[in-house]
Coordinates of C-alpha atoms in Angstrom, one line a residue:
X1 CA 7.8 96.7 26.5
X2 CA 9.0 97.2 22.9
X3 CA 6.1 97.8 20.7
X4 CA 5.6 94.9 17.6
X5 CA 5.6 96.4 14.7
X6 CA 3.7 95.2 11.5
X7 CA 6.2 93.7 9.5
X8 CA 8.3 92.0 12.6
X9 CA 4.5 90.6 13.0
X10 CA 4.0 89.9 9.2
X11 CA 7.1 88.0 9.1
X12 CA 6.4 86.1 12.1
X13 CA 3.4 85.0 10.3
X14 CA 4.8 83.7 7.0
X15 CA 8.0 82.1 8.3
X16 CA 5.8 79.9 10.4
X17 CA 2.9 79.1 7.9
X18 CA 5.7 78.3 5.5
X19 CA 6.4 75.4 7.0
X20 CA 3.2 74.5 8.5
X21 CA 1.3 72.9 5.2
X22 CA -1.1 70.5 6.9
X23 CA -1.7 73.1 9.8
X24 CA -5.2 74.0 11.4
X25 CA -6.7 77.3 12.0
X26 CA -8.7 77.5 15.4
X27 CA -10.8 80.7 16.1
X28 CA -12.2 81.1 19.6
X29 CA -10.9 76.9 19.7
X30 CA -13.1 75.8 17.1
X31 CA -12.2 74.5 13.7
X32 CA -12.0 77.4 10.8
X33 CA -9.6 76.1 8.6
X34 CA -7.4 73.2 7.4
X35 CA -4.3 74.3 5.6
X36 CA -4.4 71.3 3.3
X37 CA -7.0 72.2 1.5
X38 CA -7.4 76.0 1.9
X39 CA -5.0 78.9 1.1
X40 CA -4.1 82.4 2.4
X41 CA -2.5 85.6 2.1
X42 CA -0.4 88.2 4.1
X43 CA 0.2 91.8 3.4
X44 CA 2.0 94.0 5.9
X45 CA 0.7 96.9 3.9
X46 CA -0.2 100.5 5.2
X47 CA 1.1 99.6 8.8
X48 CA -1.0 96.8 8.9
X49 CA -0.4 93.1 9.1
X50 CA -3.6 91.6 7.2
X51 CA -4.5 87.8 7.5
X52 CA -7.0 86.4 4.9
X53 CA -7.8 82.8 5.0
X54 CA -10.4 81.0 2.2
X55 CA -11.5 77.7 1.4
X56 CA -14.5 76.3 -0.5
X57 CA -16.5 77.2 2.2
X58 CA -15.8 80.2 4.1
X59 CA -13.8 83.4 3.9
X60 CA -12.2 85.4 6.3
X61 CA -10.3 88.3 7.0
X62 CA -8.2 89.4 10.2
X63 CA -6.2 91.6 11.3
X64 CA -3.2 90.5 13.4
X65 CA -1.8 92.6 16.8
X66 CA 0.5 90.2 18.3
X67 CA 2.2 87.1 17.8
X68 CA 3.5 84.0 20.4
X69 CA 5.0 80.9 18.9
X70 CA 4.4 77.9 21.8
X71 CA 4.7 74.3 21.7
X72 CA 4.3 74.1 17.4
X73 CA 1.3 77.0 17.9
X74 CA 1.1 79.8 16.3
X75 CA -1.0 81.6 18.4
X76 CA -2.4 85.1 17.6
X77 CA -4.5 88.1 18.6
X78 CA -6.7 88.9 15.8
X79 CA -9.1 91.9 15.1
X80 CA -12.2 91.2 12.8
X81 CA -12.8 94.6 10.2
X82 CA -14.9 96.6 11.7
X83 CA -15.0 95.3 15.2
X84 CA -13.5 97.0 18.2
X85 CA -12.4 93.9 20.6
X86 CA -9.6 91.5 19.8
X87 CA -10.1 87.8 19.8
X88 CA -7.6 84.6 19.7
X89 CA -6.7 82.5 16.5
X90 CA -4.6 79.6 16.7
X91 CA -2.7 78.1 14.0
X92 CA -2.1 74.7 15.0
X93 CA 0.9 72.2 13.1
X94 CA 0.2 69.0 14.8
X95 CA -3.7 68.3 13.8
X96 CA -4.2 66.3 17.0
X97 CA -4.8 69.2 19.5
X98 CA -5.0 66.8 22.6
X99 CA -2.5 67.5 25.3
X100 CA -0.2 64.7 25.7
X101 CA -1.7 63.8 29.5
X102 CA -5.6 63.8 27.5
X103 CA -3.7 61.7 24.8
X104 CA -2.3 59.1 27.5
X105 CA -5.9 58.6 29.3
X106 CA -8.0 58.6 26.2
X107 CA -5.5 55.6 25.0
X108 CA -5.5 54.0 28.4
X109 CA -9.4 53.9 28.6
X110 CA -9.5 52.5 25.1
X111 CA -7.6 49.8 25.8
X112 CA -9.5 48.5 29.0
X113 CA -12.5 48.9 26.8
X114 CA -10.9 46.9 24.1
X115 CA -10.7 44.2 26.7
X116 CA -13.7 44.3 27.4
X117 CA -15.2 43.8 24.3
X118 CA -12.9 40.9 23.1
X119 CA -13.8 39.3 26.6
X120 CA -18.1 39.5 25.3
X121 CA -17.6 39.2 21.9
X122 CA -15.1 35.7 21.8
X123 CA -15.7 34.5 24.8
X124 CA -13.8 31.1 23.4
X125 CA -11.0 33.2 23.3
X126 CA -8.4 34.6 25.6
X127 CA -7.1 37.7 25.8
X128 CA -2.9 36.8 26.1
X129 CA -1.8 39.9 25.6
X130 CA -2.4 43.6 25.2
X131 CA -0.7 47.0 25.1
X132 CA -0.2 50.7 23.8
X133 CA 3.7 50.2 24.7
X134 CA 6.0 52.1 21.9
X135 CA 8.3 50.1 20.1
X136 CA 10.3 51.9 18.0
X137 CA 13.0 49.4 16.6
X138 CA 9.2 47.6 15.1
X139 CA 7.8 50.8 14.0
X140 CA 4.9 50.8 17.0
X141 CA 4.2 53.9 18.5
X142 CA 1.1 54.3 21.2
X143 CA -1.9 55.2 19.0
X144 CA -2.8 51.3 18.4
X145 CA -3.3 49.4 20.8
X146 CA -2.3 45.6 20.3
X147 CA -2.7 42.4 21.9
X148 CA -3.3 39.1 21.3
X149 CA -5.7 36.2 21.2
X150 CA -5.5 33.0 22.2
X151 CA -7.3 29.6 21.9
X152 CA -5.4 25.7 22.6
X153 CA -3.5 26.2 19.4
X154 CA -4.6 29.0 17.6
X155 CA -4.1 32.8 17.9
X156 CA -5.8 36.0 16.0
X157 CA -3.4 39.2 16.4
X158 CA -5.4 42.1 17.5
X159 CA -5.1 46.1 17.0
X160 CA -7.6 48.6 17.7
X161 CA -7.9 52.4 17.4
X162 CA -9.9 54.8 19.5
X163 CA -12.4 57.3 18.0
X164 CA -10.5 60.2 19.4
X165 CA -7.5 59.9 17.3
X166 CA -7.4 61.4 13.9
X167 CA -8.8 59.9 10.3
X168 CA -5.2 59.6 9.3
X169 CA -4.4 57.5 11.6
X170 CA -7.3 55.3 11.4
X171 CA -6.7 54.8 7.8
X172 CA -3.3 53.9 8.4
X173 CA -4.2 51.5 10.8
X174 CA -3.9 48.5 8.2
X175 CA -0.3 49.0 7.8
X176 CA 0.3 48.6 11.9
X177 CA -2.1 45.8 11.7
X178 CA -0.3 43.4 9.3
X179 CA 2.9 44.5 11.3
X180 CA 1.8 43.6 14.2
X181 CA 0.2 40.2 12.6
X182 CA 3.6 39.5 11.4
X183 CA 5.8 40.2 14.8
X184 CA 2.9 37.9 16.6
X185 CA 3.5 35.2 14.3
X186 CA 7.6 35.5 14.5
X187 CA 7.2 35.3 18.5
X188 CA 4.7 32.4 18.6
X189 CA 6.4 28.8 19.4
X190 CA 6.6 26.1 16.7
X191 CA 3.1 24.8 18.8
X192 CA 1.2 28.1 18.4
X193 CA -0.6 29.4 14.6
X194 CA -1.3 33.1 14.4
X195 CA -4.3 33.2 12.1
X196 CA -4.9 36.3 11.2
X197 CA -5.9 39.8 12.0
X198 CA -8.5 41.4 13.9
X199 CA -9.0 44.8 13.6
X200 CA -11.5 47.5 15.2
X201 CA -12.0 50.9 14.1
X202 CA -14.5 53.3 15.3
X203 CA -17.8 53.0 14.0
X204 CA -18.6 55.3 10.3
X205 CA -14.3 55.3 9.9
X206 CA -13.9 51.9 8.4
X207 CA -14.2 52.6 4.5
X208 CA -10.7 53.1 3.8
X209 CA -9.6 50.5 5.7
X210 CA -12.1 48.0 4.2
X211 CA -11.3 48.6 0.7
X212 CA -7.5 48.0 1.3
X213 CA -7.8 44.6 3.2
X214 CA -10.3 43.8 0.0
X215 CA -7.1 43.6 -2.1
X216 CA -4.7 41.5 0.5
X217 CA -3.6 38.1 0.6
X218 CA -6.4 35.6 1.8
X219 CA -4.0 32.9 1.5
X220 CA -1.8 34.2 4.1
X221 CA -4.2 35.3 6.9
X222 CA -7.4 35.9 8.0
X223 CA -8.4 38.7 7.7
X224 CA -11.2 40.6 10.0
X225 CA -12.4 44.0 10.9
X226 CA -15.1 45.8 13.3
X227 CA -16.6 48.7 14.1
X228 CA -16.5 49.7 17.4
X229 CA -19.2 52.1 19.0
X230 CA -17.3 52.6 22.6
X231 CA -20.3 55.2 23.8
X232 CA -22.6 52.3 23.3
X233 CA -20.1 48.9 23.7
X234 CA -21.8 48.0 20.1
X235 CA -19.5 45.7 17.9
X236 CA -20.4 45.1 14.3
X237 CA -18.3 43.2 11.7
X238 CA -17.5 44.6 8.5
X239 CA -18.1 42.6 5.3
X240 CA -14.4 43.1 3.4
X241 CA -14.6 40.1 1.0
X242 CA -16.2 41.9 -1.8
X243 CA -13.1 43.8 -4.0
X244 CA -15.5 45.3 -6.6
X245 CA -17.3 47.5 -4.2
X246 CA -14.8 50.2 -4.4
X247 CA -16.5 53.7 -3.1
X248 CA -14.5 55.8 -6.0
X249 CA -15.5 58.3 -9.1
X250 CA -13.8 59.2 -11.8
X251 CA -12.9 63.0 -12.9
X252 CA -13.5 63.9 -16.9
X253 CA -9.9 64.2 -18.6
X254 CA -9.7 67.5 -19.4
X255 CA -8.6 69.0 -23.3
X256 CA -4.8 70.3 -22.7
X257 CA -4.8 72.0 -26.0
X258 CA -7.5 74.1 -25.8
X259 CA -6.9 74.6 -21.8
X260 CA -3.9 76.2 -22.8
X261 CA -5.2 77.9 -25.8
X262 CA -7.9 79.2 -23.7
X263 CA -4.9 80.8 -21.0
X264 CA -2.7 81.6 -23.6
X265 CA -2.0 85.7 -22.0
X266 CA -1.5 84.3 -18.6
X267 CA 1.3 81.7 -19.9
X268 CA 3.1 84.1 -22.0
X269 CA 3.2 86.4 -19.5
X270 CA 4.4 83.7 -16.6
X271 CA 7.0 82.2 -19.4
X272 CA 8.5 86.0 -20.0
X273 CA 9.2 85.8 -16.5
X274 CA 10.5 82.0 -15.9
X275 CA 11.0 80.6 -19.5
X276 CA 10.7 76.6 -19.8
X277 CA 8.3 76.3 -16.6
X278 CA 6.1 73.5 -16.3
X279 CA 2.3 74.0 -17.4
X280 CA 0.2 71.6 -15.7
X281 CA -3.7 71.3 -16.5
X282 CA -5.7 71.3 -14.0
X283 CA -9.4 71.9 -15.5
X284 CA -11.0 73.3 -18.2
X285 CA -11.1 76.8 -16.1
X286 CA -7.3 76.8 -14.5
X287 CA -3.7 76.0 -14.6
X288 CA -1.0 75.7 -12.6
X289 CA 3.0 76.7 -13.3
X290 CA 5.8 74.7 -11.5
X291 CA 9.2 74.7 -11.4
X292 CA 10.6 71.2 -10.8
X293 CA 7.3 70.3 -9.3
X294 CA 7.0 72.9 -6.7
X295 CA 4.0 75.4 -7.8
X296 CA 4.4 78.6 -7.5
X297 CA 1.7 80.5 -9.7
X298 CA -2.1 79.4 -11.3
X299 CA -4.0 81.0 -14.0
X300 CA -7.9 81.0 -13.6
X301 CA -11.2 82.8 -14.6
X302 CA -12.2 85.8 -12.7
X303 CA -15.2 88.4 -12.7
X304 CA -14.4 91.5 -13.9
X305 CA -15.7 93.9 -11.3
X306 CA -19.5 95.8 -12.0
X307 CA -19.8 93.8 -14.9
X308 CA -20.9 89.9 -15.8
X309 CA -17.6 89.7 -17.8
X310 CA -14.5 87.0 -16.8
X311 CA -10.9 87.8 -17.4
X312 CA -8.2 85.6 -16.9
X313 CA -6.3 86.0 -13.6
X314 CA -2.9 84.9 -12.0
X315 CA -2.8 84.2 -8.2
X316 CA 0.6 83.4 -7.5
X317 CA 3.0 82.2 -3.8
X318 CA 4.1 78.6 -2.9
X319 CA 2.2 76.1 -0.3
X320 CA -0.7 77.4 0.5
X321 CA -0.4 81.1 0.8
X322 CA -1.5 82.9 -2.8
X323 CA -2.2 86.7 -3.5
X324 CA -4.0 88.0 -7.5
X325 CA -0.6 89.4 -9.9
X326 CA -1.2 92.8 -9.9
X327 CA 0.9 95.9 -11.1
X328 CA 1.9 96.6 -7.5
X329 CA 3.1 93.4 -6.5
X330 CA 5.0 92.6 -10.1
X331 CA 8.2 92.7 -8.7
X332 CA 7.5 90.2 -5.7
X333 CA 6.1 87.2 -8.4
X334 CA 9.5 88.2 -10.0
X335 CA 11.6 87.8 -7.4
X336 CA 10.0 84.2 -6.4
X337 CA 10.4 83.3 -10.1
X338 CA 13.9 83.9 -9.9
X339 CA 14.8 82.3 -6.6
X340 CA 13.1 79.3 -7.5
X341 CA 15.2 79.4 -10.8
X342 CA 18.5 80.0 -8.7
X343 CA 17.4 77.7 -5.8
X344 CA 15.6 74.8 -7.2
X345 CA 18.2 72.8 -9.4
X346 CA 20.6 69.3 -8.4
X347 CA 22.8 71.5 -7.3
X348 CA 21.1 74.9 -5.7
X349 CA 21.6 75.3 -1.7
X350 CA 20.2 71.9 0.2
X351 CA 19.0 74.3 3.2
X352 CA 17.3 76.9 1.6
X353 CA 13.5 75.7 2.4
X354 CA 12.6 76.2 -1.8
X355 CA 14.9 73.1 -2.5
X356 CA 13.6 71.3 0.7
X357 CA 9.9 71.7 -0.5
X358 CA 7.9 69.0 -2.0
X359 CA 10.3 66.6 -3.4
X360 CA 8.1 64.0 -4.4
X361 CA 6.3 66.4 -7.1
X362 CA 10.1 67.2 -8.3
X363 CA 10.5 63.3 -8.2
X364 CA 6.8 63.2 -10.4
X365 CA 8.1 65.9 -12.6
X366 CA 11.5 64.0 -13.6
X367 CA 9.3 60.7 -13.8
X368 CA 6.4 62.2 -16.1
X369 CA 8.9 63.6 -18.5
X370 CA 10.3 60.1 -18.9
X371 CA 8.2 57.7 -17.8
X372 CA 10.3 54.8 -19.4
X373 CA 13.3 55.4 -16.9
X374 CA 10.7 53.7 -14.4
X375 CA 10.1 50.5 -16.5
X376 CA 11.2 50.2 -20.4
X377 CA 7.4 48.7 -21.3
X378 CA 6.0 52.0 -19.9
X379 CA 5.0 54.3 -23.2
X380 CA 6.4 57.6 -22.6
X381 CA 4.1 59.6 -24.7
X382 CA 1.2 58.1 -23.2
X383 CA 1.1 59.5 -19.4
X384 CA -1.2 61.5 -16.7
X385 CA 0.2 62.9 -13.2
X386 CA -1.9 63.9 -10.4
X387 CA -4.7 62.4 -11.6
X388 CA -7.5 62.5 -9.0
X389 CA -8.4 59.5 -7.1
X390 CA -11.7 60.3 -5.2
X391 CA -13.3 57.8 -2.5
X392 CA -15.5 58.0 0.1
X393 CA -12.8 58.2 2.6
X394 CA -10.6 60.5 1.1
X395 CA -9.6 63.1 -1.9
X396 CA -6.2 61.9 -2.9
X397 CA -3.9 62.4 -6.4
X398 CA -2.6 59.0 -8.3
X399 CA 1.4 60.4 -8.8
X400 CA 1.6 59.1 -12.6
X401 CA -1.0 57.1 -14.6
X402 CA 0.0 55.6 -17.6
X403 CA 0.5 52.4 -19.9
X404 CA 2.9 50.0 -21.2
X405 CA 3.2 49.7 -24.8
X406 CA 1.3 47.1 -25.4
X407 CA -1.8 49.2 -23.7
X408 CA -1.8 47.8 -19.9
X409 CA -2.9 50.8 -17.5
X410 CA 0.5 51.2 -14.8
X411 CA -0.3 53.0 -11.9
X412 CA 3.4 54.9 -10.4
X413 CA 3.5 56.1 -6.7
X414 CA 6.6 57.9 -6.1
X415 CA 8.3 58.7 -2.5
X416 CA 11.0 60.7 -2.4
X417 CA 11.6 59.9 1.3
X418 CA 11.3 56.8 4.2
X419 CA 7.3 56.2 3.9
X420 CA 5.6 53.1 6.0
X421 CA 3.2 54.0 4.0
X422 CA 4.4 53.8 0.5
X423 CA 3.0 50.0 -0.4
X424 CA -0.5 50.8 1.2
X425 CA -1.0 54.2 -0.7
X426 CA -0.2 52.5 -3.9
X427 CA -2.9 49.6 -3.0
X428 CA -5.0 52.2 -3.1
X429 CA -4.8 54.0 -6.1
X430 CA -4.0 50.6 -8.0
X431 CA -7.9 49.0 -6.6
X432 CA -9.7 52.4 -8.0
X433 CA -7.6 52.2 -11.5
X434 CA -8.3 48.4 -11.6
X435 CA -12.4 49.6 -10.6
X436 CA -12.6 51.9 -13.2
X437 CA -10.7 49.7 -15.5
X438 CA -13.1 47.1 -15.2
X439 CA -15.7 49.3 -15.9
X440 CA -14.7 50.9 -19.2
X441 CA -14.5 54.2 -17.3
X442 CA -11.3 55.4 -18.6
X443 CA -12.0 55.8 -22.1
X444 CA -15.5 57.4 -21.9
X445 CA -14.1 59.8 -19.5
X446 CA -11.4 61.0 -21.9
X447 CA -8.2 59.3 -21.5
X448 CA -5.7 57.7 -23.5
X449 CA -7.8 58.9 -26.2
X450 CA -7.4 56.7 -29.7
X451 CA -5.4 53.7 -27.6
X452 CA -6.2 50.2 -27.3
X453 CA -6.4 49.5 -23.3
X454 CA -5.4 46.1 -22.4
X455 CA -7.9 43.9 -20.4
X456 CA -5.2 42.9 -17.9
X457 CA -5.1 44.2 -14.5
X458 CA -3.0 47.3 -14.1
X459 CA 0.6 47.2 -13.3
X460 CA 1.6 48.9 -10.0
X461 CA 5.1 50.8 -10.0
X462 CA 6.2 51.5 -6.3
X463 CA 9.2 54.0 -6.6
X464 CA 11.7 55.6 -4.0
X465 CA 15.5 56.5 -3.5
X466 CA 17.4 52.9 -3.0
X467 CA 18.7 54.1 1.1
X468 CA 15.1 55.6 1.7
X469 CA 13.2 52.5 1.6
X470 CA 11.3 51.9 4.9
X471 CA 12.8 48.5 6.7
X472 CA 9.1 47.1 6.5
X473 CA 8.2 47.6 3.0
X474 CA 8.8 43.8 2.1
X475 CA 6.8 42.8 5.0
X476 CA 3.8 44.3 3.9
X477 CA 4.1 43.6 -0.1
X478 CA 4.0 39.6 1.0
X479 CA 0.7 40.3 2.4
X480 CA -0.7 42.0 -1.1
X481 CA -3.5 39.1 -2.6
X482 CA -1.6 37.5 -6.4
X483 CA -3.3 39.1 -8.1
X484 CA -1.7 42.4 -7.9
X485 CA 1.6 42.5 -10.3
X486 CA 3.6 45.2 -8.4
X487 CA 7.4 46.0 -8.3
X488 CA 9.6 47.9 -6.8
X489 CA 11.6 50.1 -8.3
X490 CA 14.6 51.6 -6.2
X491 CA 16.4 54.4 -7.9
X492 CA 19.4 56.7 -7.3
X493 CA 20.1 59.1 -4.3
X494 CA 20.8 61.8 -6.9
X495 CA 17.8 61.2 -8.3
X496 CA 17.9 65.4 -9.0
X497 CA 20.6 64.9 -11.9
X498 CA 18.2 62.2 -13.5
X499 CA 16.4 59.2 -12.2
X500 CA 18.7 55.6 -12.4
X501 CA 16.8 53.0 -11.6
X502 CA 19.7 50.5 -8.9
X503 CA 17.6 47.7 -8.1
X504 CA 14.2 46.2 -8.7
X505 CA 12.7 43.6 -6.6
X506 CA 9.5 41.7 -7.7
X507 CA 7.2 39.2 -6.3
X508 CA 8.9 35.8 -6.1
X509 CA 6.0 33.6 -5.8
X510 CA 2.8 34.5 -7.6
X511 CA 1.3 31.6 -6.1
X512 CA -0.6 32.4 -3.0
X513 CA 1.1 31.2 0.4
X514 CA -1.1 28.9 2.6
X515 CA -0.8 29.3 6.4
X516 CA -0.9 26.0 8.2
X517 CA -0.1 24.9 12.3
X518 CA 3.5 24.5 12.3
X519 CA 4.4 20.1 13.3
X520 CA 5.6 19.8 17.0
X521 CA 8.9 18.2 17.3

């Protein structure tokens, strides 16, 4: 057998963790690290291929002796420093580890226990239909399992998800839900009225969920949702009619001038290499560069060694993987300045994985340097990207927060691809603006310091590439309550040569439709 040497193994590694962001490390099968929110590094230095993984909470360092790429897993034989015997780490891209067959009975079992609950808990109803069948041309694929209930006249649309799929999916069980509502009510007869929703969740995963149907139409449906305890067949309802209880904190704006001032070395030594980067705040204590978005390099505080002393230092690679700029590796941070320079423009190399990568922060970068291409009333002077959006569900960023000119907060969520999602995520970052809003937060916290911040509620901009629009966006925007102002902005394909906006769509009725039993004829 040919022997694997340490940079066939060290190459291995970083072509697959280059296009694994979200992956998850497993050691010895248990959980050590989520991609998303950790980083690493590789050398293939002194005949050695080095691993070292780090989040907030752990750090670790291993030392890789072979390499086997199977069914999306990375899986390797690791040393630990200073220990003799090998063990196994697993580098996992789909973050649902189940095997398909575990998948198929743990969905199966849900569903019979589904009907068994609906069957105790609305014993006045009946259960018509239910299923975990995919439907592709409606979008439905076999996490949720749907169904509905009848009584005489009346119908509820039902969707439930099991506690062993992942908190993604639970949180995006809303958007499935209102589809499915909407599908139920276009096959009912002219004698039969689809309600509403009802919705279950596993119990302690409802948060995220709760606060989106909080902001829907209550108009147009009814709108219901449970937790489900399936160990202990325990059903309790969740109260979703309060829209001011939003679990959400604000971050402190941070001073740009003196953030910059403060890194002043670190940019003038990243600008000699890649002049006209983008410098993006992050805190008082780092910085990030990008080029078109994608970042590639961040400037922090470090400890000088043996003393108590800080010095500022540049960690630099793209995704997650990062190594410290040092003397020795000058030439590498360089050569990734360049390519990105070379690769990363309208009309660099479509294939090559740095013009691929994260086109929705390329989108945000175009956007936040003209906000006003989005909507003429947007100031362009007057603008924050990534700003944090916190929750007791989730950590996420709010793509561009800004105003009109007459002071009304605009919150802008970009997709530069085909998102389900897209109207949802924006629901969400346009309730905590409107939360914090109400509350005076913004101001006190820093922002849109010495400006007048209209009392209206905020604007929400939903913004994608015209032929990239997913076919059930409009479904879902008829189900947001009135009093959410939103539009639709569809913009060029070529959006890399300058953002055009082609269409806009906007709600045609801001009155609130009522749902009523159709008259048999």
């Amino acid at each position: 057998m040919p022997t694997v040497t340490p940079q066939a193994l060290t190459r291995t590694v970083q072509e697959f963790l280059s296009q694994a962001a979200g992956a998850v490390v497993l050691e010895n099968g248990s959980l050590a690290f989520d991609l998303a929110q950790s980083k690493y590094s590789i050398s293939g230095e002194y005949n050695r291929c080095l691993l070292h993984l780090w989040s907030a909470e752990r750090n670790a360092v291993r030392r890789v002796l072979d390499a086997e790429i199977k069914n999306g897993t990375l899986r390797l034989a690791v040393q630990k420093l200073g220990q003799a015997r090998p063990s196994k780490l697993e580098i996992c891209r789909e973050r649902d580890r189940r095997t398909p067959t575990a998948r198929r009975v743990a969905r199966s079992a849900y569903e019979q226990k589904l009907r068994h609950t609906l069957d105790r808990h609305f014993p006045d109803y009946r259960v018509a239909r239910l299923t975990t069948g995919v439907d592709l041309e409606k979008s439905f694929g076999p996490v949720y399992t749907r169904g509905l209930i009848r009584q005489g006249r009346t119908a509820f649309a039902v969707l439930g998800v099991n506690a062993q799929e992942t908190q993604a999916s639970i949180d995006a069980a809303l958007t499935f839900g209102i589809l499915w509502l909407d599908v139920c009510r276009r096959a009912r007869g002219a004698n039969t009225l689809v309600e509403g929703l009802k919705m279950f969740v596993p119990a302690g995963t409802s948060s995220l969920v709760r606060e989106r149907i909080a902001n829907l139409n209550r108009e147009a449906a009814k709108w219901s949702l449970f937790e489900l305890d399936e160990r202990h067949d325990a059903l309790a309802e969740i109260d979703c009619a309060d829209r001011g209880n939003v679990a959400t904190r604000l971050m402190r704006a941070t001073d740009d001038e003196a953030a910059r001032t403060r890194f002043r070395e670190s940019i003038a030594r990243v600008q000699a290499v890649l002049p006209n980067c983008e410098i993006a705040v992050l805190s008082a204590a780092e910085i990030a560069f990008r080029w078109r978005g994608l970042e590639f390099a961040r400037a922090g505080a470090a400890v000088v060694p043996g003393t108590f002393l800080s010095a500022e230092e540049i960690v630099f690679g793209v995704g997650a993987e990062e190594r410290v700029l040092e003397l020795r590796n000058d030439d590498e941070f360089t050569a990734l300045a360049h390519c990105l320079r070379d690769t990363r423009h309208p009309y660099g190399p479509r294939q090559h994985p740095l013009w691929r990568m994260r086109p929705e922060r390329w989108l945000e970068s175009l956007v936040v340097g003209d906000v006003s291409v989005v909507d003429g009333r947007l100031e362009p002077s007057c603008r924050y990207s990534q700003v944090p959006a916190f929750s007791a569900a989730d950590r996420a960023m709010i793509d561009v927060l800004t105003t009109t000119r007459a002071g009304r907060l605009a919150v802008v969520e970009l997709k530069a691809d085909e998102d389900i999602h897209l109207p949802l995520q924006g629901l969400d970052y346009w309730a905590r603006v409107e939360w914090h809003h109400g509350r005076g937060e913004f101001p006190r916290f820093g922002y849109f310091e010495g400006r007048e911040l209209s009392e209206e509620k905020p604007l929400l901009f939903l913004v994608a590439p015209a032929l990239h629009v997913h076919p059930s966006t409009d479904t879902l925007l008829r189900y947001f309550s009135p009093e959410i102002e939103w539009e639709f902005v569809g913009i060029d394909e070529r959006w890399r040569e300058g953002v055009k906006v082609v269409f806009r769509k906007r709600p045609q009725d801001r009155r609130a439709p009522a749902f009523q039993l159709p008259i048999a004829t």
